Amino acid sequence: GKSLYQALLDSVTLCNDSVKLQIINEKNKVPLLVEIYAIEGNIFRLKINEVSPLKSRYEVPDVLIKEPTTQSEDRKLHITANPFQIELESKGETVLSVNTNGLLYFEHLQPPPQNRCEISISHSAVFVMLLKINQQEFRSAKICSENQEDLGLWQEEFGSFLDIKANGPSSIGLDFSLHGCEHVYGIPEHAETLLLKNTSDDDAYRLFNLDVYGHKIHDKMGIYGSVPFLLAHKPNRTSGIFWLNSSETLVEINTKAQRVVPQTDVRWMSESGIIDVFLLMGPNPFDIFKQYAQLTGTQALPPLFSLGYHQCRWNYEDEQDVKTVDAGFDEHDIPYDVIWLDIEHTEGKRYFTWDKKKFQHPKRMQELLTRKKRKLVVIIDPHIKVDPMYTLYSQAKKKGYFVKNRTGQDFEGICWPGSSSYLDFTNPDVREWYADQFAFKSYKGSTDILFVWNDMNEPSVFKAAELTMQRDAVHHGNWEHREVHNLYGFYQQMATAEGLIKRSGGQKRPFVLTRSFFAGSQKYGAVWTGDNVAEWSYLKISIPMLLTISIAGISFCGADVGGFIGDPEPELLVRWYQAGAYQPFFRGHANIESKRREPWLFGDENTRIIREAIRERYTLLPYLYSLFYRAHTTAEPVMRPLWVEFPKEQETFGVEDEYMLGK
Ligand code: MIG
């Protein structure tokens, strides 16, 4: 490789459990601090930041469950000074090397340009060009023009939208080589295969949480959730790379399988932040799951009811509709545990309220469900209708709890309720206040069988670039949205789960389903794969998608049974029930425009087969519950790719149409 960086030999400090040194960029002479820690449990942590940045750069908080403890044990690594490279060894074997392709880059913070023209070729430009290919949209970097006032990389156009970067370009990147590996997995969420594909003549995998209605299949664009965790496997070892960064991230994969010793090169690039990466050394798949959980936590143990079958649609219209559907399950002798209410249950999309005409007696409705030992889930989205008469809005406004725009005003965007502001869940005070909204006395009409569904939390903003919040919006601590983007949904689910725990006086496990997620979301509940389509190909892709989410730590995951968009033919619906019955989160759901599709609407024979599938689910419930207990205590994924159970059997490494539930 031809790295731009070389180590300054006199800067090296060696301790029992860490190495620190400085490296310097040959061109601009800016020094970077490199820290490498031996973390307990066979993990290395590599941090790279500017030695003295103009201002501090964002470091992801709240995702690691504790400050990782270092351990001085027999670990070996080699550092090459020029070009700067690191090789990590385990049991005499070079497992992984860093910066082998010389792709380390780090845009250091600079003062804003004063009528000056940027002419240097910046890595940011490379990043932006990649994005352009990735999105096939017009995100154009203005590098230079004859116009001396051009702000260069300090602002970017995205279609008709303009992003003004308060700190200027600040992207980072690094490459890793995984020796002997030609099978890599992970980095959800993409509607893609289980095995990660080579990206050399194709798009990079993008990690950027977005609301993509009816997302395409076999696409590497970012959808609702992101977990920047990649697993690599070969017969004698599994290893992992956890890239702790919550800004937009791209991952390039280059597998060289033809070589005598195969190798996979993985290049990570993020729009901002610092390089903070955990290198998990395995050696076996279950060691990797434990190591990753040691950093980000294990799956929350779901309440038993939430492992049963869930019946949802956009929308169950009113109390009578709920009653009829509920009775339908009894009439047709089909077990189910939870009925769901979508956005139409509220007064004008004001969450925590009920439509006064359609849901006049929400408590009475819940009592009816309680008598049958059933539960209710309602949707609570993060956008808040701009309406001074809506208490949630006026309180949050007064307390300054909304995300701000660049000029310090409350950010306003269009969403379901019309003009809306967005709660700043990155602020711990906002989370505490939000959690308190779930108290029975605050949330009128709620009872202890009501649980919650968080949607639109990428966050989704209509009429905005890529349907999300502008990157120059401002959060708590004066951090730009670009820094925290992929964490927004993570924080909403965290606050919601805390609210449900609090309302029960700390006695009951919560259930919260979220659409957007990040590394560590497993601690707060379940995720689903969003707006899939009622087509066979979406049923098929649900398996690799859920396997990928599962091995990235989030065991409690599912895809809408039947396919959200459109109308499944009866056989597809039946097959989807049969598949969904064996997946961790099992919910039938349908779009507002879809025809009704409760399980008994397709003739006796289809009703019988669906009944049988749902009953099989209930037969397996004790086993599933035990698997979740193990996921919670020992980080074993519930739904597993075959290679995890058969790590030496090469022919299992690419299988994605079969899987294991537990062992
Ligand atoms: O853009 O709340 O993925 O499950 O039914 C639609 C209405 C908004 C998207 C969710 C879907 C939900 C729907 N929501």
XYZ file of C-alpha atoms and ligand atoms in Angstrom:
677
model
C 0.000 0.000 0.000
C 0.901 3.609 -0.396
C -0.385 5.100 2.776
C -0.105 8.828 3.173
C 0.672 8.203 6.807
C 3.791 7.247 8.653
C 4.392 6.686 12.329
C 6.596 9.023 14.343
C 8.887 6.604 16.104
C 9.690 8.858 19.021
C 5.981 9.207 19.815
C 5.405 5.576 20.753
C 4.309 4.768 24.298
C 3.951 1.155 25.216
C 1.948 -0.102 28.163
C 0.902 -3.569 29.218
C -2.499 -3.225 27.677
C -2.127 -0.450 25.121
C 0.056 1.276 22.565
C -0.141 4.953 21.716
C 1.643 6.691 18.912
C 1.360 9.537 16.497
C 1.207 9.251 12.749
C 1.645 12.091 10.346
C 0.080 12.848 7.007
C 2.948 13.301 4.545
C 1.092 15.933 2.550
C -0.500 18.240 5.082
C 1.726 17.275 8.041
C -1.294 17.013 10.322
C -0.538 14.541 13.141
C -3.061 11.965 14.306
C -3.121 10.107 17.582
C -3.425 6.332 17.288
C -4.443 4.342 20.348
C -4.646 0.564 20.394
C -6.067 -1.221 23.413
C -6.182 -4.884 24.304
C -9.743 -5.292 25.573
C -10.726 -8.236 27.742
C -12.214 -11.186 25.917
C -9.937 -11.191 22.860
C -10.870 -7.812 21.395
C -8.648 -4.999 20.135
C -9.820 -1.409 20.055
C -8.266 1.034 17.618
C -8.948 4.742 17.984
C -7.645 7.432 15.655
C -8.316 11.116 16.153
C -6.590 14.397 15.475
C -3.919 15.194 18.047
C -5.375 18.652 18.475
C -8.605 19.150 16.544
C -9.974 22.688 16.141
C -12.934 21.517 18.178
C -13.860 18.141 19.523
C -15.125 15.581 17.091
C -18.186 13.441 17.789
C -17.633 10.173 19.664
C -20.679 7.897 19.816
C -22.084 7.827 23.364
C -24.607 5.418 24.920
C -23.977 2.489 22.602
C -21.210 0.746 24.554
C -22.746 -0.639 27.724
C -19.634 0.260 29.692
C -16.157 1.611 29.100
C -14.428 -1.504 27.762
C -11.909 -2.869 30.243
C -8.416 -3.445 29.028
C -6.519 -6.575 29.861
C -2.830 -7.203 29.728
C -2.515 -10.713 28.473
C -0.471 -12.354 25.810
C -1.482 -10.429 22.692
C 0.591 -9.779 19.660
C 0.466 -7.034 17.093
C 2.957 -5.580 14.653
C 3.100 -1.951 13.740
C 4.927 -0.848 10.617
C 6.043 2.748 10.678
C 6.273 3.598 6.999
C 3.811 3.128 5.514
C 1.751 2.976 8.673
C 0.156 -0.463 9.047
C -0.953 -2.754 11.855
C -1.161 -6.543 11.879
C -3.088 -8.410 14.543
C -2.076 -11.898 15.501
C -3.785 -14.649 17.365
C -2.187 -18.009 18.118
C 0.650 -17.328 15.721
C -1.700 -16.499 12.866
C -2.118 -13.073 11.259
C -5.866 -12.649 11.437
C -6.335 -9.152 10.206
C -4.301 -6.195 9.087
C -5.081 -2.522 9.063
C -4.337 0.038 6.333
C -2.805 -2.595 4.052
C -4.261 -0.792 1.067
C -3.215 2.585 2.403
C -6.765 3.888 2.505
C -6.548 5.544 5.902
C -7.790 9.090 5.581
C -8.866 11.692 8.047
C -10.104 15.109 7.009
C -8.880 17.357 9.763
C -11.064 20.238 10.883
C -10.101 23.561 9.370
C -11.263 27.115 9.795
C -13.979 28.097 7.319
C -12.587 29.316 4.011
C -12.613 33.073 3.580
C -13.205 33.616 -0.087
C -10.618 31.047 -0.833
C -10.676 28.388 -3.452
C -10.229 24.758 -2.488
C -8.159 23.049 -5.098
C -6.729 20.087 -3.334
C -8.332 16.775 -4.146
C -10.074 15.935 -0.952
C -11.186 12.579 0.300
C -14.517 14.154 0.901
C -14.797 14.534 -2.817
C -14.130 10.842 -3.197
C -16.759 10.152 -0.578
C -19.272 12.333 -2.293
C -18.594 10.755 -5.652
C -19.190 7.339 -4.167
C -22.433 8.570 -2.736
C -23.442 9.799 -6.113
C -22.944 6.393 -7.639
C -24.617 4.811 -4.669
C -27.744 6.874 -4.776
C -27.845 7.616 -8.450
C -28.921 11.065 -7.459
C -27.376 14.417 -7.732
C -25.338 15.146 -4.756
C -22.698 17.353 -6.153
C -19.607 18.422 -4.425
C -18.469 21.850 -5.370
C -14.754 21.479 -5.313
C -13.780 24.608 -7.089
C -15.127 27.050 -9.551
C -14.049 30.322 -11.029
C -16.221 31.901 -8.402
C -13.917 32.865 -5.553
C -16.849 32.881 -3.163
C -17.446 29.207 -3.658
C -17.459 27.528 -0.304
C -15.849 24.392 -1.657
C -16.676 21.399 0.459
C -18.367 23.472 3.108
C -21.661 23.069 1.402
C -23.209 20.481 -0.803
C -26.281 20.376 -2.963
C -28.583 17.444 -2.934
C -31.096 17.995 -5.692
C -32.729 21.258 -4.671
C -31.595 20.908 -1.052
C -28.540 22.549 0.377
C -26.456 21.157 3.219
C -24.295 23.688 5.000
C -21.560 22.057 7.034
C -20.817 23.922 10.230
C -17.472 22.163 10.598
C -16.627 21.729 6.964
C -15.542 18.401 5.512
C -14.626 15.906 8.226
C -14.828 12.456 6.739
C -12.715 9.503 7.789
C -11.880 6.092 6.406
C -9.759 3.002 6.861
C -9.215 -0.400 5.260
C -8.840 -3.842 6.795
C -7.637 -7.100 5.271
C -9.085 -10.338 6.574
C -6.606 -13.081 5.841
C -7.854 -16.452 4.646
C -11.464 -15.214 4.525
C -13.748 -15.245 1.533
C -17.037 -15.182 3.437
C -18.201 -12.008 5.119
C -21.585 -11.179 6.660
C -23.405 -8.538 8.639
C -23.713 -4.716 8.307
C -27.512 -4.687 8.204
C -29.875 -3.309 7.068
C -29.996 -4.113 3.361
C -32.447 -6.046 1.241
C -29.574 -8.266 0.180
C -28.104 -11.743 0.391
C -26.672 -13.235 3.570
C -23.176 -13.333 2.104
C -21.876 -9.842 1.482
C -21.082 -9.256 -2.153
C -18.038 -7.803 -3.783
C -18.558 -4.128 -4.353
C -15.653 -3.546 -6.731
C -17.794 -2.887 -9.790
C -20.939 -2.040 -7.931
C -22.314 0.204 -5.192
C -20.788 0.185 -1.735
C -23.002 -0.987 1.100
C -24.501 2.136 2.581
C -25.393 2.572 6.250
C -27.740 5.532 6.440
C -31.146 5.130 8.024
C -33.886 6.001 5.557
C -37.605 5.514 5.081
C -37.759 3.636 1.796
C -41.297 2.613 0.935
C -41.210 -0.676 -0.952
C -37.418 -0.765 -1.005
C -35.842 -2.644 -3.900
C -34.403 -6.115 -3.456
C -30.698 -6.730 -4.071
C -29.799 -3.203 -3.370
C -27.030 -1.902 -1.162
C -28.684 1.392 -0.389
C -29.387 2.188 3.213
C -32.834 1.413 4.584
C -34.346 1.881 8.054
C -31.627 0.574 10.378
C -27.830 0.369 10.568
C -25.494 -1.878 12.506
C -21.866 -1.188 11.517
C -20.735 -4.670 12.475
C -19.202 -7.098 9.989
C -18.383 -10.763 10.581
C -15.803 -12.755 8.636
C -15.619 -16.506 8.652
C -13.262 -19.257 7.567
C -13.252 -22.870 8.765
C -10.893 -22.339 11.702
C -11.860 -18.818 12.735
C -14.589 -16.211 12.884
C -13.620 -12.577 13.396
C -15.474 -9.294 13.495
C -15.121 -5.571 12.816
C -17.333 -3.173 14.748
C -16.994 0.366 13.385
C -18.499 2.619 16.039
C -19.704 5.610 14.046
C -23.243 6.969 13.688
C -22.801 9.243 10.668
C -23.403 8.094 7.110
C -21.105 5.153 6.432
C -20.105 3.273 3.299
C -18.536 -0.174 3.254
C -16.666 -1.597 0.286
C -15.979 -5.311 0.093
C -13.320 -6.832 -2.097
C -12.949 -10.586 -1.890
C -9.990 -12.195 -3.571
C -11.015 -15.826 -3.633
C -8.721 -16.947 -6.448
C -5.545 -16.503 -4.435
C -3.687 -19.364 -2.767
C -4.619 -17.756 0.524
C -7.944 -16.032 -0.034
C -8.441 -12.596 1.454
C -11.227 -10.095 1.891
C -10.483 -6.396 2.040
C -13.045 -4.211 3.745
C -12.965 -0.444 3.482
C -15.049 1.710 5.843
C -15.782 5.388 5.266
C -17.863 7.717 7.392
C -18.968 11.263 6.828
C -17.790 12.486 10.206
C -16.706 11.587 13.741
C -13.540 9.707 14.654
C -12.151 6.280 13.862
C -13.156 4.025 16.742
C -13.148 0.399 15.747
C -13.307 -2.859 17.671
C -11.576 -5.865 16.172
C -13.103 -9.051 17.512
C -10.772 -12.018 17.299
C -13.188 -14.903 17.952
C -12.070 -17.621 17.390
C -15.484 -19.275 17.015
C -18.834 -17.772 15.994
C -20.230 -17.876 19.525
C -17.122 -16.110 20.853
C -17.822 -13.338 18.347
C -21.439 -13.012 19.517
C -20.231 -12.808 23.124
C -17.527 -10.280 22.311
C -19.977 -8.082 20.448
C -22.518 -8.338 23.304
C -19.828 -7.516 25.822
C -19.555 -4.172 24.025
C -23.176 -3.404 23.065
C -25.320 -5.576 25.342
C -27.513 -8.588 24.767
C -31.069 -8.988 23.546
C -33.652 -7.782 26.074
C -35.707 -10.741 27.258
C -39.102 -10.304 25.583
C -42.287 -10.713 27.599
C -43.729 -14.106 26.673
C -46.839 -12.704 24.988
C -44.696 -10.843 22.458
C -43.378 -14.142 21.096
C -46.903 -15.136 20.116
C -48.724 -14.068 16.969
C -49.476 -10.355 16.412
C -52.334 -9.068 14.260
C -51.813 -5.642 12.714
C -53.042 -3.527 9.842
C -53.071 0.101 8.856
C -55.692 0.518 10.309
C -58.135 -1.276 12.532
C -60.758 1.395 12.158
C -62.507 1.690 15.483
C -63.379 -0.122 18.683
C -65.995 -2.221 16.916
C -63.456 -3.296 14.304
C -61.021 -4.342 17.016
C -63.771 -6.290 18.750
C -64.787 -8.068 15.550
C -61.261 -9.028 14.547
C -60.547 -10.206 18.071
C -63.683 -12.337 18.041
C -62.738 -13.684 14.610
C -59.697 -15.387 16.087
C -61.866 -17.145 18.666
C -64.496 -18.128 16.119
C -61.881 -19.642 13.875
C -59.964 -21.172 16.708
C -56.727 -19.414 15.817
C -54.487 -18.406 18.701
C -53.164 -14.860 18.842
C -51.926 -12.502 21.565
C -51.753 -8.936 20.365
C -53.841 -6.584 18.241
C -52.271 -3.407 16.892
C -53.442 0.144 16.182
C -51.728 2.249 13.546
C -51.632 6.078 13.192
C -55.374 6.453 12.465
C -56.260 5.682 16.092
C -55.037 9.131 17.192
C -56.642 12.556 17.154
C -55.098 13.973 13.980
C -51.772 12.086 14.331
C -51.171 13.511 17.772
C -49.506 10.564 19.486
C -50.603 9.669 23.024
C -54.191 10.699 22.116
C -57.236 8.802 20.803
C -59.587 9.722 17.978
C -62.640 10.724 19.983
C -65.153 9.287 17.527
C -63.533 5.997 16.646
C -61.932 5.212 19.994
C -64.279 6.696 22.527
C -63.647 4.115 25.230
C -60.068 2.942 24.899
C -60.027 1.563 28.431
C -63.155 -0.461 27.885
C -61.633 -1.855 24.706
C -58.499 -2.852 26.598
C -60.539 -4.455 29.377
C -62.168 -6.672 26.792
C -58.742 -7.718 25.574
C -57.477 -8.143 29.134
C -60.248 -10.593 29.881
C -58.881 -12.774 27.115
C -55.326 -12.251 28.342
C -54.542 -10.366 25.163
C -52.564 -7.154 24.623
C -52.739 -3.992 22.578
C -49.897 -2.240 20.761
C -50.277 1.366 19.592
C -48.036 3.377 17.320
C -46.080 6.372 18.680
C -43.987 8.253 16.134
C -41.238 10.788 16.911
C -42.639 13.757 14.950
C -44.882 16.064 16.962
C -47.634 18.098 15.336
C -46.995 21.816 15.468
C -50.087 22.773 17.444
C -49.938 25.000 20.518
C -53.131 23.315 21.787
C -51.437 19.913 21.854
C -49.844 19.598 25.295
C -47.021 17.389 24.162
C -46.054 20.007 21.598
C -46.425 23.052 23.822
C -44.484 21.453 26.681
C -41.657 20.275 24.461
C -41.559 23.654 22.750
C -41.334 25.494 26.039
C -38.628 23.210 27.369
C -36.584 23.458 24.165
C -36.832 19.719 23.534
C -36.987 19.805 19.728
C -34.170 19.401 17.247
C -33.135 22.848 15.974
C -32.275 24.027 12.525
C -28.987 25.681 11.632
C -30.222 29.095 12.702
C -31.401 27.994 16.151
C -35.160 27.790 15.478
C -37.072 24.585 16.160
C -36.720 22.420 13.080
C -40.030 21.955 11.304
C -40.665 19.338 8.658
C -43.705 17.794 7.053
C -44.893 14.416 8.249
C -48.224 12.641 8.883
C -49.726 15.397 11.068
C -48.616 18.147 8.654
C -46.028 20.570 9.953
C -44.102 18.810 12.743
C -41.167 19.241 15.051
C -38.950 16.368 16.103
C -38.071 15.493 19.680
C -34.358 15.493 20.304
C -33.959 12.046 21.827
C -30.186 12.458 21.970
C -30.807 14.703 24.995
C -31.095 12.652 28.229
C -33.572 15.185 29.678
C -35.815 14.740 26.659
C -35.673 10.977 27.077
C -36.613 11.219 30.725
C -39.511 13.557 30.001
C -40.630 11.346 27.135
C -40.456 8.231 29.316
C -42.739 9.989 31.814
C -45.382 10.475 29.114
C -46.076 6.733 29.367
C -47.159 6.982 33.007
C -50.795 5.845 33.264
C -51.845 9.194 34.635
C -50.214 11.102 31.758
C -51.190 8.825 28.913
C -54.965 9.003 29.134
C -56.735 5.830 28.114
C -53.669 3.622 28.457
C -53.618 0.507 30.636
C -50.942 -2.011 31.519
C -51.731 -4.175 28.486
C -50.803 -1.351 26.115
C -47.370 -1.574 24.496
C -45.649 0.526 21.867
C -44.541 0.646 18.251
C -42.044 3.349 17.142
C -42.218 4.076 13.409
C -40.836 6.844 11.130
C -37.778 7.233 13.348
C -34.986 7.274 10.746
C -36.271 10.038 11.137
C -38.665 10.263 8.201
C -39.328 13.809 6.971
C -41.488 14.330 3.887
C -40.382 16.768 1.204
C -36.776 16.632 2.329
C -33.581 15.289 0.811
C -33.892 11.497 0.795
C -36.967 11.856 3.012
C -34.951 12.516 6.134
C -33.828 15.332 8.382
C -31.337 17.780 6.942
C -27.799 17.021 8.028
C -27.202 20.554 9.258
C -30.023 20.396 11.822
C -28.689 20.765 15.355
C -29.012 18.473 18.369
C -28.260 18.632 22.068
C -24.641 19.579 22.739
C -24.584 21.516 19.465
C -23.914 18.407 17.395
C -25.073 18.448 13.812
C -27.630 15.881 12.721
C -25.052 14.323 10.374
C -23.115 13.102 13.420
C -26.030 11.366 15.146
C -28.267 10.456 12.231
C -28.094 6.676 12.577
C -28.724 6.904 16.333
C -32.054 8.729 16.229
C -34.301 5.657 16.235
C -32.064 3.882 18.754
C -32.644 6.711 21.221
C -36.415 6.851 20.670
C -36.768 3.132 21.370
C -34.510 3.496 24.418
C -36.717 6.268 25.855
C -39.914 4.372 25.050
C -38.698 1.171 26.706
C -37.624 3.159 29.753
C -41.088 4.720 29.877
C -42.808 1.333 29.894
C -40.487 0.023 32.597
C -41.052 3.132 34.673
C -44.853 3.043 34.442
C -44.781 -0.460 35.951
C -42.611 0.669 38.835
C -39.722 -1.320 37.379
C -41.703 -4.549 37.579
C -42.536 -5.463 34.002
C -40.536 -6.143 30.890
C -41.456 -3.712 28.115
C -42.306 -4.484 24.517
C -41.286 -1.868 21.955
C -41.026 -2.445 18.218
C -38.873 -0.008 16.250
C -38.299 0.500 12.541
C -35.007 2.354 12.815
C -32.157 0.868 14.805
C -28.420 0.926 15.485
C -25.840 -1.266 17.215
C -27.206 -1.965 20.688
C -30.906 -1.612 19.834
C -31.293 -5.220 20.995
C -31.323 -3.904 24.570
C -34.644 -2.143 24.001
C -36.852 -4.591 22.147
C -37.732 -5.723 18.652
C -37.205 -4.496 15.090
C -38.981 -5.242 11.834
C -37.886 -4.838 8.239
C -40.368 -2.106 7.270
C -42.394 -1.717 4.119
C -41.896 -4.941 2.186
C -44.113 -5.945 -0.725
C -46.624 -8.785 -1.071
C -44.486 -10.628 -3.620
C -42.667 -13.951 -3.451
C -39.252 -12.316 -3.788
C -39.839 -10.360 -0.558
C -40.782 -13.517 1.292
C -37.526 -15.040 0.071
C -35.321 -12.068 0.988
C -36.854 -11.880 4.483
C -34.729 -14.861 5.518
C -31.251 -13.457 4.729
C -32.362 -10.054 6.016
C -33.429 -11.483 9.368
C -30.370 -13.731 9.602
C -28.136 -10.723 9.047
C -29.936 -8.645 11.677
C -29.766 -11.614 14.066
C -26.014 -12.134 13.822
C -25.566 -8.391 14.275
C -26.939 -8.813 17.797
C -30.644 -8.149 17.290
C -32.376 -11.478 17.798
C -35.897 -10.114 18.109
C -36.648 -9.312 14.469
C -39.301 -10.046 11.903
C -40.754 -9.090 8.532
C -44.408 -8.204 7.892
C -46.226 -11.466 7.219
C -48.120 -11.258 3.935
C -46.011 -8.341 2.715
C -47.043 -4.804 3.677
C -47.659 -3.281 0.246
C -50.220 -4.772 -2.129
C -52.400 -7.865 -1.903
C -50.839 -11.309 -1.633
C -52.413 -14.136 -3.575
C -53.778 -16.684 -1.064
C -50.944 -19.138 -1.552
C -48.341 -16.448 -0.881
C -50.153 -15.422 2.293
C -50.347 -19.029 3.473
C -46.663 -19.662 2.710
C -45.728 -16.442 4.468
C -47.541 -17.561 7.612
C -45.723 -20.874 7.425
C -42.367 -19.086 7.159
C -43.168 -16.349 9.687
C -44.247 -18.869 12.309
C -40.571 -19.820 12.638
C -39.158 -16.298 12.697
C -38.462 -14.444 15.927
C -41.038 -11.635 15.642
C -44.279 -12.860 14.073
C -46.747 -10.204 12.943
C -49.247 -10.028 10.102
C -49.498 -6.470 8.787
C -50.985 -4.684 5.770
C -50.997 -1.264 4.183
C -53.978 1.086 4.342
C -54.656 0.450 0.646
C -54.441 -3.326 0.904
C -57.556 -5.477 1.062
C -58.426 -7.005 4.409
C -56.493 -10.210 4.976
C -57.321 -11.610 8.384
C -56.425 -15.330 8.347
C -59.994 -16.561 7.801
C -60.790 -14.567 4.652
C -59.437 -17.011 2.060
C -61.665 -20.065 2.333
C -61.763 -22.989 4.747
C -58.738 -24.791 3.402
C -56.460 -21.737 3.631
C -57.826 -20.890 7.065
C -56.993 -24.416 8.168
C -53.401 -24.234 6.928
C -52.819 -20.818 8.489
C -54.356 -22.040 11.760
C -51.985 -24.976 11.712
C -48.957 -22.713 11.092
C -49.875 -20.356 13.939
C -50.503 -23.310 16.233
C -47.078 -24.709 15.403
C -45.715 -21.379 16.549
C -47.505 -21.760 19.857
C -46.306 -25.335 20.218
C -42.767 -24.058 19.881
C -43.289 -21.124 22.232
C -41.516 -22.650 25.269
C -38.525 -23.494 23.073
C -38.466 -19.996 21.580
C -38.762 -18.427 24.998
C -35.803 -20.516 26.169
C -33.812 -19.450 23.125
C -34.508 -15.824 23.961
C -33.384 -16.494 27.492
C -30.122 -17.754 26.065
C -29.884 -14.768 23.721
C -30.366 -12.541 26.740
C -27.890 -14.311 29.001
C -25.228 -15.635 26.639
C -25.723 -13.650 23.399
C -26.554 -16.649 21.217
C -28.705 -15.523 18.303
C -32.157 -17.119 18.184
C -32.256 -17.450 14.395
C -28.919 -18.649 13.022
C -27.301 -19.137 9.642
C -26.213 -22.726 9.102
C -22.521 -21.818 9.127
C -22.813 -20.717 12.753
C -23.767 -24.254 13.771
C -21.525 -25.954 11.195
C -18.508 -23.661 11.088
C -16.219 -26.181 9.388
C -18.637 -27.214 6.645
C -17.807 -25.010 3.688
C -21.002 -25.879 1.836
C -23.073 -24.199 4.540
C -21.307 -20.826 4.335
C -23.556 -19.346 1.680
C -26.860 -21.016 2.594
C -29.632 -18.484 3.087
C -32.802 -20.440 2.373
C -32.411 -22.630 5.436
C -31.563 -21.667 8.958
C -31.454 -22.969 12.508
C -33.614 -21.943 15.427
C -31.205 -22.441 18.263
C -29.127 -25.576 17.845
O -45.338 5.657 5.478
O -48.051 4.181 10.129
O -43.558 0.935 7.946
O -45.736 -0.389 9.024
O -48.253 0.849 8.825
C -46.228 4.842 6.158
C -48.354 3.764 8.835
C -46.050 4.969 7.662
C -44.841 2.927 7.759
C -44.651 1.637 8.473
C -45.912 0.828 8.363
C -47.059 1.604 8.963
C -47.226 2.938 8.253
N -45.979 3.673 8.294
